[in-house]
CSV table of C-alpha atoms and ligand atoms in Angstrom, one decimal:
chain,number,residue,atom,x,y,z
G,2,MET,CA,115.9,125.3,88.3
G,3,ILE,CA,113.7,128.5,86.6
G,4,PRO,CA,114.1,128.3,83.0
G,5,PRO,CA,115.2,131.1,80.6
G,6,ALA,CA,112.4,133.4,79.7
G,7,PHE,CA,109.8,132.2,76.8
G,8,ASP,CA,107.2,133.4,74.8
G,9,TYR,CA,103.9,131.2,75.1
G,10,PHE,CA,101.3,130.0,72.7
G,11,ARG,CA,97.9,128.4,73.4
G,12,PRO,CA,96.3,127.6,69.3
G,13,ASN,CA,93.3,125.8,69.5
G,14,THR,CA,93.8,123.9,66.0
G,15,VAL,CA,96.4,121.8,64.5
G,16,PRO,CA,96.7,124.5,61.9
G,17,GLU,CA,97.2,127.5,64.0
G,18,ALA,CA,99.4,125.3,65.6
G,19,VAL,CA,101.5,124.9,62.2
G,20,ALA,CA,101.3,128.5,61.6
G,21,LEU,CA,102.9,129.4,64.3
G,22,LEU,CA,106.0,127.2,64.2
G,23,GLN,CA,106.0,128.5,61.0
G,24,GLN,CA,106.2,131.7,62.2
G,25,HIS,CA,109.2,131.5,64.8
G,26,GLY,CA,111.3,128.8,62.7
G,27,SER,CA,114.0,127.2,64.3
G,28,ASN,CA,113.2,129.4,67.8
G,29,ALA,CA,109.8,127.2,68.4
G,30,LYS,CA,109.5,124.0,70.8
G,31,ILE,CA,106.0,122.0,70.7
G,32,LEU,CA,104.9,121.4,74.2
G,33,SER,CA,102.8,118.4,74.6
G,34,GLY,CA,103.6,116.7,78.6
G,35,GLY,CA,106.6,119.1,79.0
G,36,GLN,CA,108.1,115.7,80.7
G,37,SER,CA,111.4,116.0,78.5
G,38,LEU,CA,111.0,119.1,77.5
G,39,ILE,CA,110.6,121.1,80.6
G,40,PRO,CA,113.3,119.5,82.5
G,41,MET,CA,115.7,120.1,79.6
G,42,MET,CA,115.1,124.0,79.8
G,43,LYS,CA,115.6,123.9,83.5
G,44,LEU,CA,118.9,122.5,83.1
G,45,ARG,CA,120.0,124.9,80.5
G,46,LEU,CA,120.1,122.2,77.9
G,47,ALA,CA,117.6,123.8,75.8
G,48,ARG,CA,116.8,127.2,75.1
G,49,PRO,CA,113.8,127.4,72.9
G,50,GLY,CA,112.4,131.5,72.7
G,51,CYS,CA,108.8,130.2,71.8
G,52,LEU,CA,106.8,127.4,73.5
G,53,ILE,CA,103.9,126.2,71.2
G,54,ASP,CA,101.4,124.5,73.9
G,55,ILE,CA,98.9,121.8,72.1
G,56,ASN,CA,97.5,120.7,75.2
G,57,ARG,CA,94.2,122.9,74.4
G,58,ILE,CA,93.7,121.4,70.5
G,59,PRO,CA,90.9,118.6,70.3
G,60,GLY,CA,90.5,115.7,69.4
G,61,LEU,CA,94.3,114.6,69.3
G,62,SER,CA,94.0,112.4,72.2
G,63,TYR,CA,92.6,108.9,71.4
G,64,ILE,CA,93.0,104.9,70.7
G,65,ARG,CA,91.2,103.2,68.5
G,66,GLU,CA,91.5,100.5,66.0
G,67,ASP,CA,90.6,101.6,62.8
G,68,GLY,CA,91.5,100.2,59.2
G,69,GLY,CA,93.8,97.4,60.4
G,70,PHE,CA,95.9,99.9,62.6
G,71,LEU,CA,95.7,100.8,66.6
G,72,LYS,CA,96.0,104.2,66.5
G,73,ILE,CA,97.1,106.2,68.9
G,74,GLY,CA,96.5,109.9,68.6
G,75,GLY,CA,99.8,112.0,69.3
G,76,LEU,CA,98.7,113.9,72.5
G,77,THR,CA,97.6,110.5,73.9
G,78,ARG,CA,99.2,110.1,77.5
G,79,GLU,CA,100.9,106.9,79.0
G,80,SER,CA,98.3,106.5,81.5
G,81,ASP,CA,95.5,106.1,78.6
G,82,LEU,CA,97.7,104.1,77.4
G,83,GLU,CA,98.2,102.1,80.3
G,84,ALA,CA,94.4,102.1,80.9
G,85,SER,CA,93.4,100.7,77.9
G,86,ALA,CA,91.0,97.8,77.1
G,87,VAL,CA,92.1,97.4,73.5
G,88,VAL,CA,96.2,97.6,74.6
G,89,LYS,CA,95.2,95.6,77.6
G,90,SER,CA,93.9,92.7,75.5
G,91,LYS,CA,95.9,93.0,72.5
G,92,TYR,CA,98.8,94.7,72.6
G,93,PRO,CA,101.1,93.0,75.9
G,94,LEU,CA,103.9,94.3,74.3
G,95,LEU,CA,102.8,98.1,74.7
G,96,LEU,CA,101.4,97.3,77.6
G,97,ASP,CA,104.9,95.9,79.3
G,98,THR,CA,106.5,98.9,77.8
G,99,VAL,CA,104.1,102.0,79.6
G,100,GLY,CA,104.3,99.8,82.8
G,101,VAL,CA,107.9,100.9,83.0
G,102,ILE,CA,108.3,104.8,82.5
G,103,ALA,CA,109.1,106.6,84.7
G,104,ASP,CA,106.1,106.6,87.5
G,105,PRO,CA,102.6,106.7,87.3
G,106,GLN,CA,102.6,111.3,87.9
G,107,VAL,CA,105.0,111.5,84.7
G,108,ARG,CA,102.4,109.0,82.7
G,109,ASN,CA,99.8,111.4,83.9
G,110,LEU,CA,101.0,113.7,81.9
G,111,ALA,CA,103.8,112.5,79.3
G,112,THR,CA,102.6,111.5,75.8
G,113,VAL,CA,103.2,108.9,73.6
G,114,GLY,CA,103.7,111.2,70.7
G,115,GLY,CA,106.5,113.4,73.1
G,116,ASN,CA,107.8,110.2,73.8
G,117,LEU,CA,108.6,110.1,70.2
G,118,ALA,CA,109.5,112.9,69.1
G,119,HIS,CA,111.9,113.9,71.7
G,120,GLY,CA,114.4,111.6,69.8
G,121,ASP,CA,115.9,110.0,72.8
G,122,PRO,CA,117.4,106.1,72.5
G,123,ALA,CA,117.0,106.1,76.3
G,124,ASN,CA,113.4,106.5,75.8
G,125,ASP,CA,111.2,103.1,76.3
G,126,HIS,CA,108.1,103.7,73.5
G,127,PRO,CA,111.0,103.9,70.3
G,128,ALA,CA,111.7,100.6,70.6
G,129,THR,CA,108.6,99.0,71.5
G,130,MET,CA,107.5,101.1,67.9
G,131,LEU,CA,110.6,99.5,65.9
G,132,ALA,CA,109.4,96.2,66.8
G,133,LEU,CA,106.0,96.9,66.1
G,134,GLY,CA,106.6,98.2,63.2
G,135,ALA,CA,104.6,101.7,63.6
G,136,GLN,CA,103.9,104.6,61.5
G,137,VAL,CA,104.0,108.1,62.5
G,138,VAL,CA,102.2,110.9,61.1
G,139,ALA,CA,103.4,114.4,60.7
G,140,THR,CA,101.2,117.1,60.3
G,141,GLY,CA,102.4,120.3,58.6
G,142,ALA,CA,101.5,123.7,56.4
G,143,LYS,CA,101.5,120.7,53.0
G,144,GLY,CA,98.9,118.4,55.1
G,145,GLU,CA,100.0,115.1,56.6
G,146,ARG,CA,102.9,112.8,55.4
G,147,VAL,CA,103.3,109.0,57.1
G,148,ILE,CA,107.0,108.1,58.1
G,149,ALA,CA,107.4,104.4,58.8
G,150,ILE,CA,109.1,104.2,62.1
G,151,GLU,CA,112.9,102.9,60.5
G,152,GLU,CA,113.0,106.3,59.3
G,153,PHE,CA,111.7,108.2,62.0
G,154,PHE,CA,114.8,108.4,63.9
G,155,VAL,CA,117.5,110.0,62.3
G,156,SER,CA,120.3,111.0,65.3
G,157,LEU,CA,120.7,111.4,68.6
G,158,PHE,CA,116.8,113.9,70.0
G,159,THR,CA,116.6,114.2,66.1
G,160,THR,CA,113.5,112.8,64.1
G,161,ALA,CA,112.6,113.0,60.7
G,162,LEU,CA,110.1,115.8,61.9
G,163,LYS,CA,110.3,118.5,59.9
G,164,GLN,CA,110.7,122.1,62.0
G,165,ASP,CA,106.8,122.6,61.2
G,166,GLU,CA,105.3,119.5,61.6
G,167,ILE,CA,103.4,118.2,64.7
G,168,LEU,CA,103.3,114.2,64.9
G,169,THR,CA,99.2,113.7,64.9
G,170,GLU,CA,98.9,110.0,65.1
G,171,ILE,CA,101.0,106.7,65.7
G,172,ARG,CA,99.7,103.7,63.0
G,173,ILE,CA,100.4,100.2,64.5
G,174,PRO,CA,99.3,97.5,62.0
G,175,ALA,CA,96.8,95.3,64.0
G,176,PRO,CA,98.9,91.9,64.6
G,177,PRO,CA,97.9,89.2,62.7
G,178,ALA,CA,96.8,85.6,65.4
G,179,LYS,CA,99.2,83.6,66.6
G,180,SER,CA,101.1,87.4,67.7
G,181,GLY,CA,102.7,87.9,70.9
G,182,GLY,CA,104.8,91.1,72.4
G,183,ALA,CA,107.3,91.6,75.2
G,184,TYR,CA,109.5,94.2,76.6
G,185,PHE,CA,112.4,93.6,79.3
G,186,LYS,CA,114.2,96.3,80.7
G,187,ILE,CA,117.0,96.7,83.2
G,188,GLU,CA,116.7,100.0,85.7
G,189,ARG,CA,119.2,100.9,87.9
G,190,LYS,CA,115.5,102.2,90.2
G,191,VAL,CA,112.3,102.1,90.0
G,192,GLY,CA,111.4,104.7,87.3
G,193,ASP,CA,114.6,105.6,86.1
G,194,PHE,CA,115.9,105.2,82.4
G,195,ALA,CA,117.1,102.2,81.1
G,196,THR,CA,120.6,100.6,81.5
G,197,ALA,CA,119.1,98.4,78.7
G,198,ALA,CA,115.9,97.3,77.3
G,199,VAL,CA,114.4,94.9,74.8
G,200,ALA,CA,111.5,94.7,72.8
G,201,VAL,CA,110.1,91.8,70.4
G,202,GLN,CA,107.1,91.3,68.7
G,203,LEU,CA,106.4,88.1,66.8
G,204,THR,CA,104.3,86.2,64.9
G,205,LEU,CA,104.5,82.1,64.6
G,206,GLY,CA,103.0,80.1,61.8
G,207,ALA,CA,101.2,77.3,61.7
G,208,SER,CA,104.7,75.0,62.4
G,209,GLY,CA,105.8,77.1,65.1
G,210,ALA,CA,108.3,78.7,63.0
G,211,VAL,CA,108.7,82.4,63.0
G,212,GLN,CA,106.8,84.2,60.2
G,213,LYS,CA,107.4,87.4,61.3
G,214,VAL,CA,109.5,89.6,64.1
G,215,GLY,CA,110.5,92.5,65.3
G,216,ILE,CA,113.5,93.7,67.6
G,217,GLY,CA,114.2,96.8,69.4
G,218,LEU,CA,117.1,98.3,71.7
G,219,THR,CA,116.6,100.5,74.0
G,220,ASN,CA,119.5,102.6,75.3
G,221,ALA,CA,121.6,100.7,73.1
G,222,GLY,CA,123.3,103.3,71.5
G,223,PRO,CA,123.1,107.2,69.7
G,224,LYS,CA,119.9,106.4,68.3
G,225,PRO,CA,116.9,103.3,68.7
G,226,VAL,CA,117.9,100.2,67.5
G,227,LYS,CA,116.4,98.0,65.3
G,228,ALA,CA,118.2,94.7,65.8
G,229,LYS,CA,117.3,93.7,61.6
G,230,LYS,CA,120.4,90.8,61.6
G,231,ALA,CA,118.8,89.0,64.7
G,232,GLU,CA,115.4,89.8,63.1
G,233,GLU,CA,116.5,88.1,60.1
G,234,PHE,CA,118.3,85.2,61.7
G,235,LEU,CA,115.1,84.4,63.2
G,236,LYS,CA,112.6,84.8,60.4
G,237,GLY,CA,111.1,80.8,59.2
G,238,LYS,CA,113.3,79.5,62.5
G,239,LYS,CA,111.2,77.3,65.3
G,240,LEU,CA,112.4,78.6,68.5
G,241,GLU,CA,114.1,75.7,69.9
G,242,VAL,CA,117.5,77.0,72.4
G,243,SER,CA,120.6,77.1,70.2
G,244,VAL,CA,118.3,79.9,68.1
G,245,VAL,CA,117.4,81.8,70.5
G,246,ASP,CA,120.5,82.3,71.7
G,247,GLN,CA,122.0,82.6,68.4
G,248,ALA,CA,119.7,85.7,67.5
G,249,ALA,CA,120.4,87.2,71.3
G,250,GLN,CA,124.2,87.3,70.2
G,251,LEU,CA,123.1,89.2,67.1
G,252,ALA,CA,121.3,91.5,68.8
G,253,SER,CA,124.0,92.2,71.4
G,254,GLU,CA,126.6,92.8,68.1
G,255,GLU,CA,124.5,95.2,66.8
G,256,ALA,CA,124.3,97.1,70.1
G,257,GLN,CA,126.3,100.2,70.6
G,258,PRO,CA,126.3,101.1,73.8
G,259,SER,CA,128.4,103.5,75.6
G,260,SER,CA,129.9,103.4,79.1
G,261,ASP,CA,128.5,105.2,81.5
G,262,LEU,CA,126.9,105.8,84.9
G,263,ARG,CA,124.9,102.7,84.5
G,264,GLY,CA,127.5,100.8,83.2
G,265,PRO,CA,130.6,99.6,81.2
G,266,ALA,CA,129.1,98.9,77.5
G,267,GLU,CA,130.4,95.2,77.2
G,268,TYR,CA,128.0,94.7,80.6
G,269,LYS,CA,125.4,96.6,78.7
G,270,LYS,CA,125.7,94.6,75.4
G,271,GLY,CA,125.6,91.8,77.8
G,272,LEU,CA,122.4,92.8,79.0
G,273,VAL,CA,120.9,93.0,75.4
G,274,LYS,CA,121.6,89.5,74.8
G,275,GLU,CA,120.2,88.5,78.1
G,276,LEU,CA,117.2,90.3,77.8
G,277,THR,CA,116.5,89.3,74.3
G,278,LYS,CA,116.3,85.7,75.3
G,279,ARG,CA,113.6,86.8,77.9
G,280,ALA,CA,111.8,88.6,75.3
G,281,ILE,CA,111.7,86.3,73.0
G,282,ALA,CA,110.5,83.4,75.1
G,283,LYS,CA,108.0,85.6,76.9
G,284,ALA,CA,106.1,86.8,73.3
G,285,ALA,CA,106.5,83.4,72.3
G,286,GLU,CA,104.5,82.0,74.8
G,287,ARG,CA,101.9,84.8,74.6
G,288,ALA,CA,102.1,84.0,70.4
G,289,LYS,CA,100.4,80.6,71.2
B,13,LIG,C1,111.6,112.0,86.3
B,13,LIG,C2,111.7,111.2,84.9
B,13,LIG,C3,111.5,109.9,84.3
B,13,LIG,C4,111.0,109.4,83.0
B,13,LIG,N1,111.7,108.2,83.1
B,13,LIG,C5,111.3,107.6,81.9
B,13,LIG,C6,111.3,106.3,81.1
B,13,LIG,O1,112.0,105.6,82.3
B,13,LIG,N2,111.4,106.3,79.7
B,13,LIG,C7,110.5,106.9,78.6
B,13,LIG,O2,110.8,106.7,78.0
B,13,LIG,N3,110.9,108.5,79.5
B,13,LIG,C8,111.2,108.7,80.7
B,13,LIG,N4,110.6,109.8,80.9
B,13,LIG,C9,110.2,111.0,80.2
B,13,LIG,C10,108.8,111.2,79.6
B,13,LIG,O3,108.3,110.0,79.6
B,13,LIG,C11,108.4,112.1,78.8
B,13,LIG,O4,107.7,112.9,79.0
B,13,LIG,C12,108.4,111.8,76.9
B,13,LIG,O5,109.6,111.5,76.9
B,13,LIG,C13,107.7,113.2,76.1
B,13,LIG,O6,106.5,113.4,76.3
B,13,LIG,P1,106.2,115.0,76.6
B,13,LIG,O7,104.5,114.7,76.0
B,13,LIG,O8,106.1,115.0,78.3
B,13,LIG,O9,106.7,115.7,75.8
B,13,LIG,P2,107.3,117.1,75.8
B,13,LIG,O10,108.6,116.9,76.8
B,13,LIG,O11,106.1,118.0,75.6
B,13,LIG,O12,108.5,117.5,74.6
B,13,LIG,C14,109.6,116.9,74.1
B,13,LIG,C15,110.2,117.1,72.7
B,13,LIG,O13,109.3,116.6,71.9
B,13,LIG,C16,108.6,117.6,71.0
B,13,LIG,N5,107.3,117.2,71.2
B,13,LIG,C17,106.0,116.7,71.9
B,13,LIG,N6,105.3,116.3,71.5
B,13,LIG,C18,105.6,116.6,70.0
B,13,LIG,C19,104.3,116.3,68.7
B,13,LIG,N7,103.2,116.0,69.0
B,13,LIG,N8,105.1,116.7,67.6
B,13,LIG,C20,105.6,117.9,67.7
B,13,LIG,N9,106.7,117.6,68.2
B,13,LIG,C21,106.5,117.0,69.7
B,13,LIG,C22,108.9,118.9,72.3
B,13,LIG,O14,108.7,120.0,71.2
B,13,LIG,C23,110.2,118.5,72.4
B,13,LIG,O15,111.4,118.7,71.9
B,13,LIG,C24,111.0,110.1,82.2
B,13,LIG,C25,110.5,111.7,82.4
B,13,LIG,C26,110.8,112.2,83.9
B,13,LIG,C27,110.6,113.4,84.2
């Protein structure tokens, strides 16, 4: 359980960290909470020759409302999200999600940025951020660029971050009035990764019909899945039982899980269907 040898750097600023990434190229990895990277190194699934520890860079950990967004610094811990008053009062989907990630010890170290940058479809925040229509700010040698979350997840463990870029901020559009969200996850035991999970964020119009909706699926394919057909189907419709059933069916058809120790693919698709129904119902209840 001892990882292979590596060089260790602890920059004090983002430009210093970016310069180190450029200097060491594909041999280097950013170290945030270390809750995914270090286990992978111990299991020899990752062998970076150089770790760039960004934990001592000031100003990368915050949660604030600004310019129509909830802005979350790249180094913000899961436990900070869990304790945040604004998250508790306005972002129930985020609060649901963070509460089912691993256990309190892991959440004290793991970062929201690392959860996304790892590019693991089994992680919980990717689906949540897809449902919320978030944006990711990447900082590199040429400055900042903003990546829509839909473009961020490229394939298994691969994101749109360039080799010399650091995820420095996550931006979530402030939800309009009559919005609500919910996250439903089935896990084999408390603290486990999802067998399947569904994130729903929706806004209802004056008539009660769905004005805006985002649906993200966890562990339902080689990369986090945005259930676009289910979203399209729901838009403009009132949430009658038959409508919710049909949307849940579409979401389960969009899921492409694989059979593994957590169960056969068909079972996981069934879970996606049921969890989508529950998440839509809870999100709608909260929106009212
Ligand atoms: C026992 C256990 C149970 C867990 N259960 C769950 C669970 O149920 N749900 C869940 O979602 N997660 C779970 N996790 C994973 C945990 O949430 C991870 O810590 C998280 O996914 C990664 O965040 P981190 O800050 O630890 O990243 P690290 O482990 O430090 O890094 C992970 C990867 O992302 C890169 N990276 C990190 N930060 C940045 C950045 N700012 N910019 C660019 N690249 C970056 C690193 O180079 C590395 O490749 C679990 C972990 C453990 C140990």
